[in-house]
Structures are given as C-alpha cells and as structure tokens.
Amino acid sequence: MTRPPLPLHTPEWFTADDSTLNVALVYPMQGPAGIFGPTCGACARLAAEEVNKAGGVLGKELRLIEVDGGAEPWRVAEDVEALVASGAVQGVTGWHISSVRQAVAPRVAHRVPYVYTALYEGGERTEGVFMTSETPSWQLLPAMRLLAESRGVRRWFVVGNNYVWPRHTARAARGYARESRGRVCGEAYLPLGTDDFSGVLRRIERADADGVLMLLVGSDAVRFNRAFAAWGLDQRSLRLSTLMDENMLLGSGAEATLDLYSTAGFFASLADQNTMDFHGQYAGRFGLEAPTPGSLGESCYEGVLLLAALVERARALDVAAIGAAADSVSYEGPRGLLGLDGRHVRQRIYLARADGYDFNVLAQLRAPHDLR
C-alpha cells in the first residue's frame, strides 16, 4: 500500500526511526490567531528541550514537526493525518481553534494520543484526546459571577467569531448571566478576519450593556479593542475575554484596554515559583526580546509536558493503554503540579485586569480540585 505524502512543510532533516518520538505540533502560523503563533512554537520547543534533557520519552528523543494550524480546518486535518498515516509522528499537540480540533480528532485520535491545549467550549469526548486548558464552567462562570458581584454587571453583550467555540460558549454564558441575576441582552457573530466592527458597536451602544463578553480570536480581538475604545464604549462598558494574552494587549495598545478583564489558568505576571522558573528558562533560551509567553503560547508548553507524561506513565504509545492510565498521570510545569480528571487537566483559574501591556491578577477563581 502506498503511504500518503508528507505535508510540504515537513523539515528537510526529518527522518522517522526508533530512536525518536515525533510529535506534530499544530499551531497558527497565519490568520487571526497568528499573532500569538510565535510564542506557541517557542514554548513548545522549550518544553521538548526540557523533556529531552531529562532523558526523553521512553528513552527516545522527543522531536516536534510543525504544522500550520491557522490554515483551513480540512487542510490541517489532511496534513496531520498524512503525518500519522505515514508513521512520521506518534502524537499530536498544540493550540488551534475548535473547528480545527473537530476536523483533526476523528481522523487521528484513535491512532495516536492527541493533546489539545486551547481553551475551548467543553464536551470533547473523542477517545485519545486530552485537554490541558480551560472550559466555560471552570473559567467563564466564576468570572461572570465575580464581576456581577463586584462591578454590578447585569446586562451582557456577546461578540464572537462565527464558529463553534464562541457560539457554544455564548450558550453557556446565557445561563451563567441568569445565575448572577443578569441576562445576555445581545449577541453578534462575525467571520474570522473581520476588521469593521461599526455595526456591532452601534448594537452594543443601543443595548446599554454593562459588560461585553469578547469571544474573538487574536488580531480580530485586537481590532475590536481599538474600535471599542475609539467609539468611547470603554467609558460605559467593561470587557471580559477568555482568550486574551499579553501579545494581544501589546497589539491593542494601552489606550484601548481600559476596563478589560481576562480569565485564564496562566498569566505572565503571576509571581509564584513555577512561573518565575519558566520565565527564566524562556528568557535564557530565546532572549529578553522574545514574544511574551502568555497563557495561549504557554499552553503549548503544557501540551508537550502532558503528552510526555501520558506516554511515560503508560509505557506505551497505544491510545487505549494511555487512556487507561490517564487518571493517574501528573506533571509539573509553569501552572504547578497538575493531574487529569476525565481527560481534562485540573488547574487554578485566575481573573486579571489589563494594566497597560500587562495583566494585574486580581483573584484566583478556582483551585485545582474544584472542578465543577
């Protein structure tokens, strides 16, 4: 049987042999999410180097094969499937939007372990898929509840890109708003790559929203922040995002992030020992001018560590064996000592407020054991 051709961007040095464990690293190199793509790649490479310094995985060198997760979902799925079917990779990880995950998972997750690192809408149950990041019930619910209590937010307007993560998250947000004695008073969904937000801004203004829930990806969120501030809405409505890192703050500009909140399992400004160790390693490897490793890029570091821990614990690459051992897996990284529950990583969740080009962490919303 003829093996499928490898993706065109497979590196020239690539060879598959028994001395290496090759992993497809799928992250955005183009499109709205490309703004934090460089830090995704850097964080994953740093984690792979750390794993290899500690002896590799099952005694093998862990190597990353990069795949552009910013392409059309069907294209990404074809590229990843070609790598898996040819035996070129024995695992998949990385940050990419849910539309890409939904295209990739059914084609490869039953063959190789797939560690998905992006925050997402919840509900992924495909065998062989493991999640390192946040879901709405862990991340958004406590944030909306706290902002209702502390800032009196009762009327929410949702602005999201038009695909599965924003729409499913907004559905959950309607219930969360009701739990906090509020409601969602308007919703708008825009294509990826939108640069004209005037119609949405008029709707937010007419709705007299106390808070805007931003479910926009990367540079779309950057452009929205600028337009929101230019319209003067930052003087009347706070913003809350579950997908906002320091690189996006930098792109938005300090004048466009007044009263902007973010909730995540990691912020670069956290000052605990795990975070400081990570920053020291990152700066030592890539220099002080490297892109800031915010929560989105750092999640790729988590993904590599979890994939290595899963394989080591199972002592095998077989997806069934890895799944059977998953609940006993733990690993330690920038987010602390973490384990799995139902193939999701248990972790602390924080609420932060933008302060120029950084985040001021205000509160811990959930502890690692507080899952529901």
Coordinates of C-alpha atoms in Angstrom, one line a residue:
M1 CA 0.0 0.0 0.0
T2 CA 1.3 3.5 -0.9
R3 CA 1.8 5.8 2.1
P4 CA 0.3 9.3 1.9
P5 CA 2.8 12.0 1.0
L6 CA 4.1 14.1 3.9
P7 CA 3.0 17.8 4.2
L8 CA 5.1 20.1 2.1
H9 CA 6.5 21.9 5.2
T10 CA 8.0 18.7 6.8
P11 CA 11.6 19.8 7.6
E12 CA 14.4 18.6 5.4
W13 CA 16.2 17.0 8.4
F14 CA 13.2 14.8 9.2
T15 CA 13.7 11.0 9.4
A16 CA 11.5 8.6 11.3
D17 CA 13.3 5.9 13.3
D18 CA 13.1 4.0 16.6
S19 CA 15.4 6.4 18.4
T20 CA 12.9 9.3 18.3
L21 CA 9.3 10.1 19.3
N22 CA 8.0 12.5 16.8
V23 CA 5.1 14.8 17.6
A24 CA 3.0 17.0 15.3
L25 CA 2.9 20.5 16.8
V26 CA -0.2 22.2 15.4
Y27 CA -0.3 25.9 16.0
P28 CA -1.4 29.0 14.0
M29 CA 1.1 30.5 11.6
Q30 CA -1.4 32.7 9.8
G31 CA -4.8 34.2 10.2
P32 CA -6.2 36.0 13.3
A33 CA -4.5 33.6 15.8
G34 CA -1.1 34.0 14.1
I35 CA -0.5 37.0 16.4
F36 CA 0.5 34.5 19.2
G37 CA 1.8 31.7 16.9
P38 CA 5.5 32.6 17.5
T39 CA 5.1 32.1 21.3
C40 CA 3.2 28.8 20.8
G41 CA 6.2 27.5 18.8
A42 CA 8.8 28.8 21.2
C43 CA 7.0 27.5 24.3
A44 CA 6.6 24.0 22.8
R45 CA 10.2 23.8 21.7
L46 CA 11.4 24.8 25.2
A47 CA 9.3 22.1 26.7
A48 CA 10.6 19.5 24.2
E49 CA 14.2 20.5 25.1
E50 CA 13.4 20.2 28.8
V51 CA 11.9 16.7 28.3
N52 CA 15.0 15.6 26.3
K53 CA 17.4 16.9 28.9
A54 CA 15.5 14.7 31.4
G55 CA 16.0 11.6 29.3
G56 CA 13.3 11.9 26.6
V57 CA 10.2 9.8 26.4
L58 CA 10.6 6.1 26.8
G59 CA 14.3 6.7 26.3
K60 CA 13.7 8.4 23.0
E61 CA 14.4 11.9 21.8
L62 CA 11.1 13.9 21.5
R63 CA 11.1 15.9 18.3
L64 CA 8.4 18.4 17.0
I65 CA 7.1 18.5 13.5
E66 CA 5.4 21.9 13.0
V67 CA 2.0 22.1 11.2
D68 CA 0.2 25.3 10.4
G69 CA -2.9 25.2 12.5
G70 CA -4.1 28.5 11.0
A71 CA -5.0 27.0 7.7
E72 CA -8.5 25.8 6.8
P73 CA -9.6 23.0 9.1
W74 CA -9.8 20.4 6.3
R75 CA -6.3 21.3 5.2
V76 CA -4.9 21.0 8.7
A77 CA -6.6 17.7 9.2
E78 CA -5.2 16.4 5.9
D79 CA -1.7 17.4 6.9
V80 CA -1.9 15.8 10.3
E81 CA -3.5 12.7 9.0
A82 CA -0.7 12.3 6.4
L83 CA 1.9 12.5 9.1
V84 CA 0.1 10.0 11.3
A85 CA -0.7 7.6 8.5
S86 CA 2.9 7.6 7.2
G87 CA 4.2 6.8 10.7
A88 CA 6.1 10.1 10.7
V89 CA 4.6 11.2 14.0
Q90 CA 3.4 9.2 17.1
G91 CA 1.5 12.0 18.8
V92 CA -0.2 15.4 18.2
T93 CA -0.4 18.5 20.3
G94 CA -0.8 22.3 20.0
W95 CA -3.0 25.3 20.2
H96 CA -5.6 25.7 17.4
I97 CA -9.3 26.7 17.2
S98 CA -12.1 24.2 17.9
S99 CA -13.0 23.9 14.2
V100 CA -9.6 22.5 13.6
R101 CA -9.8 20.2 16.5
Q102 CA -13.1 18.9 15.3
A103 CA -11.6 18.2 11.9
V104 CA -8.4 16.6 13.2
A105 CA -9.7 14.5 16.1
P106 CA -11.8 11.9 14.3
R107 CA -9.1 11.3 11.8
V108 CA -6.1 10.7 14.1
A109 CA -7.1 10.4 17.8
H110 CA -7.8 6.7 17.7
R111 CA -4.3 6.1 16.2
V112 CA -2.1 8.4 18.3
P113 CA -2.5 10.5 21.5
Y114 CA -3.7 14.0 20.8
V115 CA -3.2 16.7 23.5
Y116 CA -5.3 19.8 22.7
T117 CA -4.1 22.9 24.5
A118 CA -6.6 25.6 23.6
L119 CA -9.3 26.8 25.9
Y120 CA -12.5 25.5 24.3
E121 CA -16.2 25.1 24.7
G122 CA -16.2 21.8 26.6
G123 CA -17.7 18.5 25.7
E124 CA -14.9 16.8 23.8
R125 CA -15.2 13.1 24.3
T126 CA -13.2 11.6 21.3
E127 CA -11.1 8.7 22.6
G128 CA -7.5 9.6 22.6
V129 CA -8.0 13.4 23.0
F130 CA -6.7 15.0 26.2
M131 CA -7.2 18.7 27.1
T132 CA -4.8 21.0 29.0
S133 CA -6.8 24.2 29.0
E134 CA -9.9 26.0 30.3
T135 CA -13.6 25.4 29.7
P136 CA -16.5 27.8 30.3
S137 CA -17.7 26.2 33.6
W138 CA -14.3 26.5 35.1
Q139 CA -13.3 29.8 33.6
L140 CA -16.2 31.9 32.5
L141 CA -18.8 31.1 35.1
P142 CA -16.8 32.2 38.2
A143 CA -15.5 35.3 36.3
M144 CA -19.0 36.4 35.3
R145 CA -20.2 35.7 38.9
L146 CA -17.4 37.8 40.4
L147 CA -17.9 40.7 38.0
A148 CA -21.7 40.7 38.8
E149 CA -20.9 40.9 42.5
S150 CA -18.0 43.4 42.4
R151 CA -19.0 45.6 39.4
G152 CA -22.7 45.1 39.2
V153 CA -22.7 43.8 35.7
R154 CA -26.3 42.6 34.8
R155 CA -26.5 43.2 31.0
W156 CA -24.0 41.3 28.9
F157 CA -23.5 41.7 25.1
V158 CA -21.6 38.8 23.4
V159 CA -19.3 39.5 20.5
G160 CA -17.7 36.4 19.0
N161 CA -16.3 34.9 15.8
N162 CA -18.7 32.7 13.9
Y163 CA -17.7 29.2 14.8
V164 CA -18.2 26.5 17.4
W165 CA -16.3 27.9 20.4
P166 CA -17.9 31.3 20.6
R167 CA -21.4 30.0 19.9
H168 CA -21.3 27.2 22.4
T169 CA -19.6 29.4 25.0
A170 CA -22.3 32.1 24.5
R171 CA -25.0 29.4 25.1
A172 CA -23.4 28.7 28.4
A173 CA -23.0 32.4 29.2
R174 CA -26.7 32.9 28.9
G175 CA -27.2 30.5 31.8
Y176 CA -24.3 32.0 33.8
A177 CA -25.8 35.5 33.4
R178 CA -29.1 34.3 34.8
E179 CA -27.4 32.7 37.7
S180 CA -25.9 36.1 38.5
R181 CA -29.3 37.9 38.3
G182 CA -28.5 39.2 34.9
R183 CA -29.0 38.4 31.2
V184 CA -27.4 38.4 27.8
C185 CA -29.0 41.4 26.0
G186 CA -27.5 40.9 22.6
E187 CA -25.2 38.7 20.5
A188 CA -23.2 39.2 17.4
Y189 CA -21.0 36.6 15.5
L190 CA -18.5 37.7 12.9
P191 CA -16.3 36.0 10.3
L192 CA -12.7 35.3 11.3
G193 CA -10.7 38.2 9.8
T194 CA -13.3 40.9 10.5
D195 CA -12.0 44.5 10.5
D196 CA -15.2 46.6 10.5
F197 CA -17.0 46.5 13.8
S198 CA -19.1 49.6 13.4
G199 CA -22.4 47.8 13.2
V200 CA -21.7 45.7 16.3
L201 CA -20.6 48.8 18.2
R202 CA -23.9 50.5 17.4
R203 CA -25.8 47.5 18.7
I204 CA -23.8 47.4 22.0
E205 CA -24.4 51.1 22.5
R206 CA -28.2 50.7 21.9
A207 CA -28.3 47.7 24.2
D208 CA -26.8 49.8 27.0
A209 CA -24.7 46.8 28.0
D210 CA -22.8 46.8 31.4
G211 CA -20.3 44.2 30.1
V212 CA -19.2 42.9 26.8
L213 CA -18.1 39.2 26.6
M214 CA -15.4 39.0 23.9
L215 CA -15.1 35.7 22.2
L216 CA -12.9 36.9 19.4
V217 CA -9.6 35.3 18.2
G218 CA -6.2 37.0 18.1
S219 CA -6.0 40.0 15.8
D220 CA -9.8 40.2 15.5
A221 CA -9.9 40.9 19.2
V222 CA -7.1 43.5 18.8
R223 CA -9.0 45.4 16.1
F224 CA -12.2 45.2 18.2
N225 CA -10.4 46.6 21.2
R226 CA -9.2 49.6 19.2
A227 CA -12.6 50.2 17.7
F228 CA -14.4 49.8 21.0
A229 CA -12.1 52.5 22.6
A230 CA -12.4 54.8 19.6
W231 CA -16.2 54.6 19.9
G232 CA -16.0 55.6 23.5
L233 CA -17.6 52.4 24.8
D234 CA -14.8 51.7 27.2
Q235 CA -16.2 54.6 29.3
R236 CA -19.5 52.8 29.8
S237 CA -18.9 49.0 29.5
L238 CA -16.3 46.7 30.8
R239 CA -15.0 43.9 28.6
L240 CA -14.3 40.3 29.6
S241 CA -12.4 37.8 27.4
T242 CA -11.5 34.2 27.9
L243 CA -8.9 34.5 25.1
M244 CA -6.7 37.4 25.7
D245 CA -2.9 37.4 26.3
E246 CA -0.2 39.9 26.7
N247 CA 0.7 39.8 23.0
M248 CA -2.8 40.8 22.2
L249 CA -2.6 43.6 24.7
L250 CA 0.5 44.9 23.0
G251 CA -1.2 44.8 19.7
S252 CA -4.3 46.6 21.0
G253 CA -2.3 49.4 22.7
A254 CA -2.6 50.6 26.3
E255 CA -5.2 53.2 25.4
A256 CA -7.6 50.6 24.0
T257 CA -7.6 48.2 27.0
L258 CA -9.3 50.3 29.7
D259 CA -11.5 48.1 32.0
L260 CA -10.6 45.0 30.1
Y261 CA -10.6 41.7 32.1
S262 CA -9.3 38.3 31.2
T263 CA -9.7 34.9 32.8
A264 CA -7.2 32.1 32.3
G265 CA -5.1 29.4 34.0
F266 CA -1.9 31.3 33.4
F267 CA -0.7 34.9 33.3
A268 CA 2.8 36.0 32.6
S269 CA 2.6 38.4 35.7
L270 CA 2.0 35.6 38.2
A271 CA 4.9 35.6 40.7
D272 CA 4.9 32.1 42.0
Q273 CA 8.0 29.9 41.8
N274 CA 6.8 27.8 38.9
T275 CA 6.1 30.8 36.8
M276 CA 9.3 32.5 37.6
D277 CA 11.3 29.4 36.8
F278 CA 9.5 29.2 33.5
H279 CA 10.3 32.8 32.6
G280 CA 13.9 32.3 33.5
Q281 CA 14.2 29.3 31.2
Y282 CA 12.3 31.0 28.4
A283 CA 14.4 34.2 28.5
G284 CA 17.6 32.1 28.8
R285 CA 16.7 30.2 25.7
F286 CA 15.1 32.8 23.5
G287 CA 16.3 36.2 24.9
L288 CA 14.6 39.1 26.5
E289 CA 13.2 40.3 23.2
A290 CA 11.2 37.2 22.5
P291 CA 7.4 37.3 22.4
T292 CA 5.8 37.3 25.9
P293 CA 4.8 33.7 26.8
G294 CA 1.2 34.4 27.8
S295 CA -1.5 31.8 28.5
L296 CA -2.1 30.9 24.9
G297 CA 1.5 30.2 23.9
E298 CA 2.4 28.7 27.3
S299 CA -0.4 26.2 26.9
C300 CA 1.8 24.6 24.2
Y301 CA 4.5 24.0 26.8
E302 CA 1.8 22.3 28.9
G303 CA 0.8 20.2 26.0
V304 CA 4.2 18.8 25.4
L305 CA 4.7 18.0 29.1
L306 CA 1.4 16.3 29.3
L307 CA 1.9 14.2 26.2
A308 CA 5.3 13.1 27.5
A309 CA 3.8 12.3 30.9
L310 CA 1.0 10.3 29.4
V311 CA 3.3 8.1 27.3
E312 CA 5.8 7.6 30.1
R313 CA 3.0 6.6 32.5
A314 CA 1.5 4.1 30.1
R315 CA 5.0 2.9 29.0
A316 CA 3.5 2.6 25.5
L317 CA 2.2 4.6 22.5
D318 CA -1.0 2.7 22.3
V319 CA -4.0 5.0 22.7
A320 CA -6.0 2.5 24.8
A321 CA -3.2 2.0 27.2
I322 CA -2.6 5.7 27.5
G323 CA -6.3 6.3 28.2
A324 CA -6.4 3.6 30.8
A325 CA -3.5 5.2 32.7
A326 CA -4.5 8.8 32.2
D327 CA -6.3 9.5 35.6
S328 CA -3.1 8.6 37.4
V329 CA -0.9 11.0 35.4
S330 CA 0.6 14.1 36.9
Y331 CA 3.2 16.6 35.7
E332 CA 4.7 19.8 37.0
G333 CA 5.1 22.9 34.8
P334 CA 4.5 26.7 34.9
R335 CA 0.9 26.2 36.1
G336 CA 2.1 24.0 39.0
L337 CA 1.7 20.3 39.8
L338 CA -1.3 19.2 37.7
G339 CA -3.3 16.0 37.1
L340 CA -6.2 14.8 34.9
D341 CA -9.9 14.3 35.6
G342 CA -12.0 13.0 32.7
R343 CA -9.1 13.7 30.3
H344 CA -9.1 17.4 31.3
V345 CA -6.2 18.9 33.3
R346 CA -7.2 20.2 36.8
Q347 CA -5.8 23.7 37.3
R348 CA -6.1 27.0 39.0
I349 CA -8.1 29.7 37.2
Y350 CA -7.5 33.4 37.6
L351 CA -9.2 36.7 36.9
A352 CA -7.0 39.6 35.8
R353 CA -7.4 43.2 34.6
A354 CA -5.4 44.8 31.9
D355 CA -2.9 47.3 33.1
G356 CA -1.2 48.8 30.1
Y357 CA 0.7 46.0 28.3
D358 CA 0.4 43.6 31.3
F359 CA -2.2 42.0 33.4
N360 CA -2.9 42.6 37.1
V361 CA -4.1 39.3 38.6
L362 CA -7.0 40.1 40.9
A363 CA -8.3 36.8 42.1
Q364 CA -7.9 33.0 42.0
L365 CA -11.3 31.8 40.8
R366 CA -10.8 28.0 41.1
A367 CA -8.4 25.7 42.8
P368 CA -7.1 22.5 41.0
H369 CA -9.5 20.2 43.0
D370 CA -12.6 22.5 42.4
L371 CA -13.7 21.1 39.0
R372 CA -17.5 21.6 38.8

